[in-house]
PDB file of C-alpha atoms and ligand atoms in Angstrom:
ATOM      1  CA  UNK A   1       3.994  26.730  19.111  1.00  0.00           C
ATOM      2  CA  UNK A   2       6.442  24.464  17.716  1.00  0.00           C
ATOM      3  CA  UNK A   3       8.515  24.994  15.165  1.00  0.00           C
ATOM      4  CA  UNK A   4       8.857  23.082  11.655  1.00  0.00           C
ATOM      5  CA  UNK A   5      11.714  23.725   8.916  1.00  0.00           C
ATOM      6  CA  UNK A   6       9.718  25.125   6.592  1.00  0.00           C
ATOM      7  CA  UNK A   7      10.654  26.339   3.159  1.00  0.00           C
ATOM      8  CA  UNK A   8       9.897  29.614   2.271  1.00  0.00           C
ATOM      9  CA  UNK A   9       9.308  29.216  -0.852  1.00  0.00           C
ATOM     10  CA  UNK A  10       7.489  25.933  -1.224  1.00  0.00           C
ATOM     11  CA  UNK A  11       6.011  23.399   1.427  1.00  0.00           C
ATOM     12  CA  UNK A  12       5.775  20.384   3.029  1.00  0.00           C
ATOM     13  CA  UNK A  13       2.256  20.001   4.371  1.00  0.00           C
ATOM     14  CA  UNK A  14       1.294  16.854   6.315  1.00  0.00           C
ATOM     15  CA  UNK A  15      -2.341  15.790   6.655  1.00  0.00           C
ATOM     16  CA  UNK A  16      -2.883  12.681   9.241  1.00  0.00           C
ATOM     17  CA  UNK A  17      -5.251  11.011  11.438  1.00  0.00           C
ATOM     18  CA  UNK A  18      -5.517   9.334  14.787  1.00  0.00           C
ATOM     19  CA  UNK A  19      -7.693   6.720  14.951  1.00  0.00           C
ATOM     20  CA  UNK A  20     -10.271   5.789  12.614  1.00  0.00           C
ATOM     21  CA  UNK A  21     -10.659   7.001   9.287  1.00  0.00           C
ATOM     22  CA  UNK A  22     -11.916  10.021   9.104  1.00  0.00           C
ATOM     23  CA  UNK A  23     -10.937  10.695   5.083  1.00  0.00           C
ATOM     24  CA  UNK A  24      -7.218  11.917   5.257  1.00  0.00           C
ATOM     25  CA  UNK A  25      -6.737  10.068   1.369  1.00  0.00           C
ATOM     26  CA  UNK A  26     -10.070  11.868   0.320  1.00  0.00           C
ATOM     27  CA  UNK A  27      -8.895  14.912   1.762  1.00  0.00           C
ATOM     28  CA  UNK A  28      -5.712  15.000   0.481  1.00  0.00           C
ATOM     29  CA  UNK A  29      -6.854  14.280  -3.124  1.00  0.00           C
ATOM     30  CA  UNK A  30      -9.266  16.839  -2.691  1.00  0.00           C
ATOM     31  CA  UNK A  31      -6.717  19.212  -1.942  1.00  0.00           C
ATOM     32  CA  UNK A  32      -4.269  18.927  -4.391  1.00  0.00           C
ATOM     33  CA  UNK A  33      -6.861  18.581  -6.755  1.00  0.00           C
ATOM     34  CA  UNK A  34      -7.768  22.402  -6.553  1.00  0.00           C
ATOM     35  CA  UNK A  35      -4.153  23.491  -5.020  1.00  0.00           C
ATOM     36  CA  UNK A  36      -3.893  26.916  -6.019  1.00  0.00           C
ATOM     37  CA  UNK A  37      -0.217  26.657  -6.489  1.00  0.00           C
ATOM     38  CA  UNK A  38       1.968  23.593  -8.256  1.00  0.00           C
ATOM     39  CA  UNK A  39       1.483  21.076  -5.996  1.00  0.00           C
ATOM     40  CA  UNK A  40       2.783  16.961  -5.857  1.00  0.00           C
ATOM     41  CA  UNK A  41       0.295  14.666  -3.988  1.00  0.00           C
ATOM     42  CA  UNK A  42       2.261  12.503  -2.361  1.00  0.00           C
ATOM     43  CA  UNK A  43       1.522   9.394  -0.515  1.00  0.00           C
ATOM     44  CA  UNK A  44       3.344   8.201   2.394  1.00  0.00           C
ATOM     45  CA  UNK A  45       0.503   6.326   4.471  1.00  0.00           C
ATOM     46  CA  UNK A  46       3.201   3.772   5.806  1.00  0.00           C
ATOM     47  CA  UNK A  47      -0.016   1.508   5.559  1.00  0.00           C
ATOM     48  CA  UNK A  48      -0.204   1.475   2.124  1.00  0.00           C
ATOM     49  CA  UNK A  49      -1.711   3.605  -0.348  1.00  0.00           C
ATOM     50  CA  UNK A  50      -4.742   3.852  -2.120  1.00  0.00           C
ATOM     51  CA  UNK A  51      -4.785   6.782  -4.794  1.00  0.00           C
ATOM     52  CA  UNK A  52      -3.557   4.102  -7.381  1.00  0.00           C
ATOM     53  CA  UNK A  53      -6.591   2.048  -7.353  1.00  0.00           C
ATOM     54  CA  UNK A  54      -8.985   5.024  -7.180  1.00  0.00           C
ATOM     55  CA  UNK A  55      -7.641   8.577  -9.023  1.00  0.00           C
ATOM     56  CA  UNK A  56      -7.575   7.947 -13.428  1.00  0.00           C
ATOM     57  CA  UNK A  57      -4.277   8.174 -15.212  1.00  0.00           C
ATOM     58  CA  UNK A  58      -3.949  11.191 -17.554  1.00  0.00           C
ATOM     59  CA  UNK A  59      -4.583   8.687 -20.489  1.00  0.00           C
ATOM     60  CA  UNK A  60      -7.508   7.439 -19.025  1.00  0.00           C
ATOM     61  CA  UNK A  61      -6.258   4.435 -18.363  1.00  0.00           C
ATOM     62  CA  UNK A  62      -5.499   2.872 -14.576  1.00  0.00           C
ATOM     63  CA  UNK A  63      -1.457   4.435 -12.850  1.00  0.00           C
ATOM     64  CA  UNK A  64       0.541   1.831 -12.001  1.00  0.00           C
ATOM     65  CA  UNK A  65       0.761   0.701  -8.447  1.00  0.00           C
ATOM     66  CA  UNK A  66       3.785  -0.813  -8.497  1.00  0.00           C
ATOM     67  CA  UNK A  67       5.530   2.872  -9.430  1.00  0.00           C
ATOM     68  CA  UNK A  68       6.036   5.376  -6.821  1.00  0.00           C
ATOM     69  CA  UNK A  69       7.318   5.282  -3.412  1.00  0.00           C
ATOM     70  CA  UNK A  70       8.260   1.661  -3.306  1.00  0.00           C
ATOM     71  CA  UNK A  71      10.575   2.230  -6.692  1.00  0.00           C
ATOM     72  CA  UNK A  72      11.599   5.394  -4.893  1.00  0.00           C
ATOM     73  CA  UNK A  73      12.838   3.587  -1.923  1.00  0.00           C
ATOM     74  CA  UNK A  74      14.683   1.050  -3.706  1.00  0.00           C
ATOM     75  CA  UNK A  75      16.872   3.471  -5.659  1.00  0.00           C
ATOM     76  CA  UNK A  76      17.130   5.872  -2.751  1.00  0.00           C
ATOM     77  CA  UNK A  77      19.190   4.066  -0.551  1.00  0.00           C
ATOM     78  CA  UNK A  78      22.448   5.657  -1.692  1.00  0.00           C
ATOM     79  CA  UNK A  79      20.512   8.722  -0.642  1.00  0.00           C
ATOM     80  CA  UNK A  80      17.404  10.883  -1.800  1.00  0.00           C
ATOM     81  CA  UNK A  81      17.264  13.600  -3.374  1.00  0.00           C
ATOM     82  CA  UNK A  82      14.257  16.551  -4.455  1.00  0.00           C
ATOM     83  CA  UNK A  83      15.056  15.619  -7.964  1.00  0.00           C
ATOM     84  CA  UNK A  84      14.800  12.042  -7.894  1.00  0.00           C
ATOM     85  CA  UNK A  85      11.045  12.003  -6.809  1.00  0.00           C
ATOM     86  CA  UNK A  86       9.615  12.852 -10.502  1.00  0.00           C
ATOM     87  CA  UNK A  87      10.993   9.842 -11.599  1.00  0.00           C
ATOM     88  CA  UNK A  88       8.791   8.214  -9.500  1.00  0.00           C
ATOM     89  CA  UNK A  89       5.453  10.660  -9.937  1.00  0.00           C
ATOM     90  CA  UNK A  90       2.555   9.401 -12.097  1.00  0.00           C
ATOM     91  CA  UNK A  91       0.003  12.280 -13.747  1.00  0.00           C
ATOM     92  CA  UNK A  92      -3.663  11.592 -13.240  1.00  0.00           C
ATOM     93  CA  UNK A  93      -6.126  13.698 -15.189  1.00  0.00           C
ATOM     94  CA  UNK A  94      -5.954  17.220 -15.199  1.00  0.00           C
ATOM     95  CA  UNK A  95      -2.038  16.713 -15.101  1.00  0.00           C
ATOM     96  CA  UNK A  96      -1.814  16.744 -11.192  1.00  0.00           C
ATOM     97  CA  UNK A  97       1.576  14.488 -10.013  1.00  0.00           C
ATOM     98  CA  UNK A  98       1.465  11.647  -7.781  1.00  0.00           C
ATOM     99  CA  UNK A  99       3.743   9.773  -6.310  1.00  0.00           C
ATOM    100  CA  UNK A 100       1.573   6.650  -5.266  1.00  0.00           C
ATOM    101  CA  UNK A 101       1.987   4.657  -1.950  1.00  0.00           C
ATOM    102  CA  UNK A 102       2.963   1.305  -0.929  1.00  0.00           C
ATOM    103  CA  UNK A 103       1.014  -1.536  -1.882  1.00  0.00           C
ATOM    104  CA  UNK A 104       1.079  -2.764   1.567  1.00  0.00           C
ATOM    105  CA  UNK A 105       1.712  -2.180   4.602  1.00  0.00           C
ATOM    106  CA  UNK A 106       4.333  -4.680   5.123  1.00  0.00           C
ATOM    107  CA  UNK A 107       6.681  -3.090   2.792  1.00  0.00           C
ATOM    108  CA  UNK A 108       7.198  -0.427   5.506  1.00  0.00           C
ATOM    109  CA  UNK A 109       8.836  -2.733   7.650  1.00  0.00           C
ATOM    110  CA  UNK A 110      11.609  -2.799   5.193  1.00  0.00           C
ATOM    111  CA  UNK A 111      11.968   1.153   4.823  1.00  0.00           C
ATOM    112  CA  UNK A 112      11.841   2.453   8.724  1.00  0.00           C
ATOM    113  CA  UNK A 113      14.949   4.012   7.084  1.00  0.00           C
ATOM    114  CA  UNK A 114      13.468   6.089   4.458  1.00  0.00           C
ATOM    115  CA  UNK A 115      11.033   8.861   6.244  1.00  0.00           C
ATOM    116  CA  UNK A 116      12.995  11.334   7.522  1.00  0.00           C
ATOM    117  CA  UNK A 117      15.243  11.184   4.231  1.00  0.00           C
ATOM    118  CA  UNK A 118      11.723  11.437   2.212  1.00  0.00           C
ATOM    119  CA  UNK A 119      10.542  14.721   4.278  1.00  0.00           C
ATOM    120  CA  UNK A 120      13.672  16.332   3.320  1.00  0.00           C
ATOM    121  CA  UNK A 121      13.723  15.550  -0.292  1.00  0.00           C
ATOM    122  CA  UNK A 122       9.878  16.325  -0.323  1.00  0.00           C
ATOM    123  CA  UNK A 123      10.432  19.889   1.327  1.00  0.00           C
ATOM    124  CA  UNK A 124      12.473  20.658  -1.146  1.00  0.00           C
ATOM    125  CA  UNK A 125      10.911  19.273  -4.643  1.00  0.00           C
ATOM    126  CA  UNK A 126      11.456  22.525  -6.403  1.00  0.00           C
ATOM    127  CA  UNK A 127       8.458  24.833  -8.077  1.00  0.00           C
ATOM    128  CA  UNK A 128       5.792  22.851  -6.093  1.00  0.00           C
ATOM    129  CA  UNK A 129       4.062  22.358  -2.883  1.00  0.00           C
ATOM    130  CA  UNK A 130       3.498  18.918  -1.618  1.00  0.00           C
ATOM    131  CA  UNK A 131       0.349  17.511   0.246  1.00  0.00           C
ATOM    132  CA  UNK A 132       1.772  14.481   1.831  1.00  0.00           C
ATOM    133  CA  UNK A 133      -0.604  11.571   3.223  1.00  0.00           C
ATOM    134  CA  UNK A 134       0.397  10.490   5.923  1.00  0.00           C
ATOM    135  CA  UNK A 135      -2.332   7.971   7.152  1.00  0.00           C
ATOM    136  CA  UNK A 136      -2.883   7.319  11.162  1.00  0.00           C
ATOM    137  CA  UNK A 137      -0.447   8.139  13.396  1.00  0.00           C
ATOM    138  CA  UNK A 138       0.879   6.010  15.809  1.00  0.00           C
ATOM    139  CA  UNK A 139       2.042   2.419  14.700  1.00  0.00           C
ATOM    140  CA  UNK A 140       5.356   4.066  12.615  1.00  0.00           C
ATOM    141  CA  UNK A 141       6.687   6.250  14.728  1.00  0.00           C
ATOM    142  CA  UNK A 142       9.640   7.362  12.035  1.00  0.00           C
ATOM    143  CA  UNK A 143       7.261   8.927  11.066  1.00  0.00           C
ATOM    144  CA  UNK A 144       7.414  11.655  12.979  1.00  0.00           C
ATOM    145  CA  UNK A 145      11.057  12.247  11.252  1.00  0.00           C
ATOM    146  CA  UNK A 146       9.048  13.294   7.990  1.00  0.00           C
ATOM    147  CA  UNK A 147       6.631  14.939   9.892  1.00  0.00           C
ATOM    148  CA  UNK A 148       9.692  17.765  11.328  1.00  0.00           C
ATOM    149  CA  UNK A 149      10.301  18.645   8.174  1.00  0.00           C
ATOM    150  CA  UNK A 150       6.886  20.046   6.971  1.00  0.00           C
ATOM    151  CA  UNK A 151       5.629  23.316   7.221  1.00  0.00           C
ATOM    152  CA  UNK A 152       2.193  22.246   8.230  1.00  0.00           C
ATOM    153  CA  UNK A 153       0.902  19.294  10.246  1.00  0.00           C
ATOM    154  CA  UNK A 154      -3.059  18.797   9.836  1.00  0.00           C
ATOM    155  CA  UNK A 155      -4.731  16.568  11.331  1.00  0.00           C
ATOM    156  CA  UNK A 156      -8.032  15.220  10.047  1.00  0.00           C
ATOM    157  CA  UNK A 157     -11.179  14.578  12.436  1.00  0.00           C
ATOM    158  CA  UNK A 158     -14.748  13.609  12.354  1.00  0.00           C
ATOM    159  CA  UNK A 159     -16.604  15.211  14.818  1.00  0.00           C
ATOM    160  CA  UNK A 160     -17.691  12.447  16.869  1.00  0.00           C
ATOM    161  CA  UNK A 161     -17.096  12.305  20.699  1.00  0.00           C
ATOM    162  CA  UNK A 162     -15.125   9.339  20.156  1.00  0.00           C
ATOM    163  CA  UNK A 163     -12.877  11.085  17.482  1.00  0.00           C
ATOM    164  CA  UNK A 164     -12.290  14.127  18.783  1.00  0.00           C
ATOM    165  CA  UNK A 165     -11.380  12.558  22.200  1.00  0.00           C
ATOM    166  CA  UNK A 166      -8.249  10.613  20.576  1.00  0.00           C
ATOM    167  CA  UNK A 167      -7.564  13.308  19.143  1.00  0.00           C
ATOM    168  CA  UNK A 168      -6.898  15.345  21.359  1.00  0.00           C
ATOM    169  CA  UNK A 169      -5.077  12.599  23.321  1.00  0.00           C
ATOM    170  CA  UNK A 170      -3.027  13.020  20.240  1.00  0.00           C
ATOM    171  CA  UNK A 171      -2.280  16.291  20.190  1.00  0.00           C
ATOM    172  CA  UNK A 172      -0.803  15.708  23.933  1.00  0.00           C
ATOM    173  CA  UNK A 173       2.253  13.773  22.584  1.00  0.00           C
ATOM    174  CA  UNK A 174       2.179  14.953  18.641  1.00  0.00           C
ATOM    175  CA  UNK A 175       2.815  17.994  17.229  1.00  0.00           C
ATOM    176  CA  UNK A 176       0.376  20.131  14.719  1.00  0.00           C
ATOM    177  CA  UNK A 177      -0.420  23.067  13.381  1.00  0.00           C
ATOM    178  CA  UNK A 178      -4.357  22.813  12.729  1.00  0.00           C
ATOM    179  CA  UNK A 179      -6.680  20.198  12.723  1.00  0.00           C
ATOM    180  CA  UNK A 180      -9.877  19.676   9.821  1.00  0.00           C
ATOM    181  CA  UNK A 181     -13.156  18.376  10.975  1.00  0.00           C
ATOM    182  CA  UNK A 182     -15.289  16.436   8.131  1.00  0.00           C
ATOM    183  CA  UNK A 183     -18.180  18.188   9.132  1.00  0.00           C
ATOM    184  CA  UNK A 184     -21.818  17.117   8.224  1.00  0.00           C
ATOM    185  CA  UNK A 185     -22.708  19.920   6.136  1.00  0.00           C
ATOM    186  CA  UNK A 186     -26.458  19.806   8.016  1.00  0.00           C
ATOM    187  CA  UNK A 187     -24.517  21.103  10.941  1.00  0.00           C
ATOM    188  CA  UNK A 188     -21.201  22.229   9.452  1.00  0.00           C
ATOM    189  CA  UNK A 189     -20.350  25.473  11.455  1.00  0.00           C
ATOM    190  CA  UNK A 190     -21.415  24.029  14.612  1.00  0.00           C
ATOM    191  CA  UNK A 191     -19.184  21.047  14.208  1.00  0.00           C
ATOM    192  CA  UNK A 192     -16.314  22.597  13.891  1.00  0.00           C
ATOM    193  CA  UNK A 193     -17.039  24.699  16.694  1.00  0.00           C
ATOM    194  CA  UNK A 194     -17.497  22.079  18.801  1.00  0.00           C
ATOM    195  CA  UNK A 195     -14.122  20.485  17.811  1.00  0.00           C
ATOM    196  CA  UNK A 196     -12.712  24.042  18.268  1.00  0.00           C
ATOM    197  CA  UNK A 197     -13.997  24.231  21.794  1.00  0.00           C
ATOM    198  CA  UNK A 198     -12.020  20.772  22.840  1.00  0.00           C
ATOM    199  CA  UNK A 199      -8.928  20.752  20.939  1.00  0.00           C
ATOM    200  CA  UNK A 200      -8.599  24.688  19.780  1.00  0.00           C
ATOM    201  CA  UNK A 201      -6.047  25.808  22.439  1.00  0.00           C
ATOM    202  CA  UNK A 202      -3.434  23.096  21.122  1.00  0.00           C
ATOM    203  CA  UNK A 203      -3.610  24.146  17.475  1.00  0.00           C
ATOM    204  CA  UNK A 204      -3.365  27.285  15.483  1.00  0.00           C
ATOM    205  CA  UNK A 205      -6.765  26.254  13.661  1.00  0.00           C
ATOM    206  CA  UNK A 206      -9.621  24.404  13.161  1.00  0.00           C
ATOM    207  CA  UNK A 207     -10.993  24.401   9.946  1.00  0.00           C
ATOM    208  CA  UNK A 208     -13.803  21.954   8.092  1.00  0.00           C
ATOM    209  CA  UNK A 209     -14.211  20.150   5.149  1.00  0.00           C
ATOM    210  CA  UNK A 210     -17.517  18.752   4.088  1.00  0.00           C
ATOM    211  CA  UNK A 211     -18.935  15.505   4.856  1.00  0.00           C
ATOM    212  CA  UNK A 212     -19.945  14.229   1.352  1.00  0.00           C
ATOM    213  CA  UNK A 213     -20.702  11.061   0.243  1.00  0.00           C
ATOM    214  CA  UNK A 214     -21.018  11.762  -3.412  1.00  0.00           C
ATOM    215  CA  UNK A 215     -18.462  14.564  -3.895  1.00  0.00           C
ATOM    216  CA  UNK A 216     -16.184  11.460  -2.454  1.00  0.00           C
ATOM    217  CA  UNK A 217     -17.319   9.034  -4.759  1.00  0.00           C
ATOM    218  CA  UNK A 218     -16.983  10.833  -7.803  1.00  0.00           C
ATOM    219  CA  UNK A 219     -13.627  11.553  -6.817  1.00  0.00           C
ATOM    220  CA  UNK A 220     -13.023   8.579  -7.584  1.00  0.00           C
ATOM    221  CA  UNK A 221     -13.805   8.324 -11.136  1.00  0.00           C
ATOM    222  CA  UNK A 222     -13.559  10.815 -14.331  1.00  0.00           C
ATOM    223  CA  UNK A 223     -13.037  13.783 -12.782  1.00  0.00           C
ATOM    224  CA  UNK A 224     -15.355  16.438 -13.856  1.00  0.00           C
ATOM    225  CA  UNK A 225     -18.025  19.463 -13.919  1.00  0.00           C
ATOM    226  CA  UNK A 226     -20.173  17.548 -11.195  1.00  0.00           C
ATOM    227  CA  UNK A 227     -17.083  16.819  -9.165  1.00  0.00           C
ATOM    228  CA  UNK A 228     -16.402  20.524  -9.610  1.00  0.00           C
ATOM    229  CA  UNK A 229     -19.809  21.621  -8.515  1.00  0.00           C
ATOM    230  CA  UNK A 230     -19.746  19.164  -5.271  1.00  0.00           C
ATOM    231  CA  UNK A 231     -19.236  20.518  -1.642  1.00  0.00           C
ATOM    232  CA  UNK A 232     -16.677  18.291  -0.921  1.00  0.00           C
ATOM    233  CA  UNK A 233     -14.640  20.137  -3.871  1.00  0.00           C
ATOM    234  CA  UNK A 234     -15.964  23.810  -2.917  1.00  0.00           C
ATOM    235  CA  UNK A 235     -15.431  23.049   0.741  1.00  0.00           C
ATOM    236  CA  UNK A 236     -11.811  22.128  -0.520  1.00  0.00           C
ATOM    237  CA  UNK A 237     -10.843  24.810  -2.273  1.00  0.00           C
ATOM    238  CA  UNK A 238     -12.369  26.955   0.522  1.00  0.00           C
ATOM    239  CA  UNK A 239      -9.801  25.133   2.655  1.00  0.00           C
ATOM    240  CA  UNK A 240      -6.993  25.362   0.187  1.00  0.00           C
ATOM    241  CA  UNK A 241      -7.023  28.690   0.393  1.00  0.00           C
ATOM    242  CA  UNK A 242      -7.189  28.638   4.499  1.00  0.00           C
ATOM    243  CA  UNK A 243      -4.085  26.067   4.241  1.00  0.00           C
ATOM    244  CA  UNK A 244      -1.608  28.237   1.557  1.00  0.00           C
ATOM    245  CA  UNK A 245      -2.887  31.826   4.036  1.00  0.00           C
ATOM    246  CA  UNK A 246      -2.120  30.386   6.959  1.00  0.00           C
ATOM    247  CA  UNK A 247       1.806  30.030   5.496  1.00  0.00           C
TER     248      UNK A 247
HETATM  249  N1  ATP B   1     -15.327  14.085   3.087  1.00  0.00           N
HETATM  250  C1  ATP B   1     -15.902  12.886   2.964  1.00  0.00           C
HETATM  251  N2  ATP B   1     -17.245  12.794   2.824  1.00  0.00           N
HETATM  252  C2  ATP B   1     -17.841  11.591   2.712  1.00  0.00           C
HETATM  253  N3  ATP B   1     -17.199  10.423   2.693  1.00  0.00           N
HETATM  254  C3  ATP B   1     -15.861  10.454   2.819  1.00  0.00           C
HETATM  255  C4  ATP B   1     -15.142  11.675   2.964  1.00  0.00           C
HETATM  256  N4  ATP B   1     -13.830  11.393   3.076  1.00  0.00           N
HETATM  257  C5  ATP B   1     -13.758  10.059   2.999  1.00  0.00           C
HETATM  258  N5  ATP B   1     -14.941   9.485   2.846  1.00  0.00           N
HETATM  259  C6  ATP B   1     -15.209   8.057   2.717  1.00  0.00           C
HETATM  260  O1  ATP B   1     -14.698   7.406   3.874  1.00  0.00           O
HETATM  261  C7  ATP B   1     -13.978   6.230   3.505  1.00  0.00           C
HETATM  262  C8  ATP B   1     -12.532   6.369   3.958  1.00  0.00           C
HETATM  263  O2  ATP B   1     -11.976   7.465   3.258  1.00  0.00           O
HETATM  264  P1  ATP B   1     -10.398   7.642   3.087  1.00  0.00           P
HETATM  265  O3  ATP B   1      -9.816   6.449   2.428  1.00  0.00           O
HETATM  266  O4  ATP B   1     -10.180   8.966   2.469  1.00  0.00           O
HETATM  267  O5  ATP B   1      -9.998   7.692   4.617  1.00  0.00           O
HETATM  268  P2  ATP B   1      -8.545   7.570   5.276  1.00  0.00           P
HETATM  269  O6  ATP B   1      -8.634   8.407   6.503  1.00  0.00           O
HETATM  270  O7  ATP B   1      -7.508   7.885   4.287  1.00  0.00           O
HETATM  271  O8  ATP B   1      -8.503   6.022   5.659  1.00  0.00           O
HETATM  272  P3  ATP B   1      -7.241   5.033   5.845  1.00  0.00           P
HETATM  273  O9  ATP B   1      -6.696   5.312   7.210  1.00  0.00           O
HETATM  274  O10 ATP B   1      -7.844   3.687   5.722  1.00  0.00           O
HETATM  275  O11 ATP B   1      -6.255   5.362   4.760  1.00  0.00           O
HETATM  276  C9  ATP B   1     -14.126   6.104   1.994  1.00  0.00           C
HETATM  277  O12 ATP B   1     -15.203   5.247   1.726  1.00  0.00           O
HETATM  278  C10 ATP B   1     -14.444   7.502   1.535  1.00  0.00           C
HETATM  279  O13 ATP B   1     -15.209   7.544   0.353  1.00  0.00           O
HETATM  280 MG1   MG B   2      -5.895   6.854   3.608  1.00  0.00          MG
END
């Protein structure tokens, strides 16, 4: 298998995508949202970000877009440290850090620079794990220089033909640890069987996350009992602890 500089104490985990998109933001905020350690959500789609427009501020209130990795780019050129990213971290409710994305996608353009430096500095944020979104793969590949430096790369997959086949053309020229199927919860084992049968011999795992509509949408909004009680969030936490095991 390959090998990632992990921490071993606290990690870098990647989730990503091929084509499509098969829910890596939902995922991730799903995630961190029932992280069973300290954990920083961090957002480094290189096209763009969307937690700030959908997760609620602590207060209530809306975060601010315009704070986050952007702000954290333009102070970090003299270099980037661990400790500089909570300057740039928001809390949404329930007191889970983010550091929100890029507005757009043309802003990357402008920080090729920055991803490798940003891997480092986010393996080692001290006291926390950090789920990093890292959107689709492919169209930045400095990407990859963020990428080396986490402990775990997961890729995200529905389990459509069309899906799985890209990604497993992926997994021919990208590196990962396991892969997550957004399984239909109608057919939820046998999905991610058959994703295990087609990509299973290039990762360590294959696990699932549900397929849910509503648990997805009320992520979105006050976060609450019925969130709590929704597969997407028992699915996740199922997963959360399959993710922090497999370390
Ligand atoms: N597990 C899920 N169950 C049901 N719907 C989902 C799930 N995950 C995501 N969705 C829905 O799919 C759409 C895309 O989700 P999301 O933004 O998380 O995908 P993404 O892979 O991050 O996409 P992008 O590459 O555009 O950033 C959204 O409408 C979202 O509500
Ligand atoms: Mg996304």
């Amino acid at each position: 298998m390959p090998s990632f500089r992990g921490h071993a104490d606290v990690a870098l985990i990647v989730l990503a995508a091929d084509k499509g998109a098969p829910g890596v933001t939902t995922a991730a905020a799903a995630l961190a949202a029932v992280w069973p350690r300290p954990v920083l959500l961090a957002e480094c789609d290189p096209a763009g970000g969307d937690l700030a427009y959908r997760l609620p501020a602590a207060d209530g209130g809306v975060l601010n877009p315009g704070k986050g990795l952007l702000t954290l780019g333009a102070t970090a050129r003299r270099g980037l440290e661990a400790a500089q990213i909570h300057q740039h971290t928001q809390k949404i409710i329930g007191g889970l850090d983010v550091l929100v994305g890029l507005t757009h996608g043309e802003q990357a353009a402008g920080l090729a620079w920055m991803w490798g430096a940003l891997g480092r500095a986010l393996a080692a944020v001290p006291d926390a794990d950090v789920i990093a979104d890292c959107g689709r793969l492919g169209a930045h590949p400095q990407l990859g220089d963020l990428m080396a430096e986490s402990e775990q790369v997961v890729l995200l997959t529905r389990a459509t033909l069309d899906h799985v086949a890209h990604l497993r053309e992926r997994l021919q020229v990208s590196k990962a640890h396991g892969v997550v199927v957004i399984a239909d919860p109608r057919n939820y084992r046998g999905s991610i069987e058959d994703v295990r049968r087609i990509v299973g011999h290039s990762v360590q795992f294959v696990h699932g996350l549900a397929y849910d509509p509503k648990g997805a949408e009320l992520l979105r909004g006050q976060w609450g009992g019925r969130l709590d009680r929704s597969l997407l969030i028992r699915t996740a936490r199922d997963l959360a602890g399959r993710l922090v095991s497999h370390r």
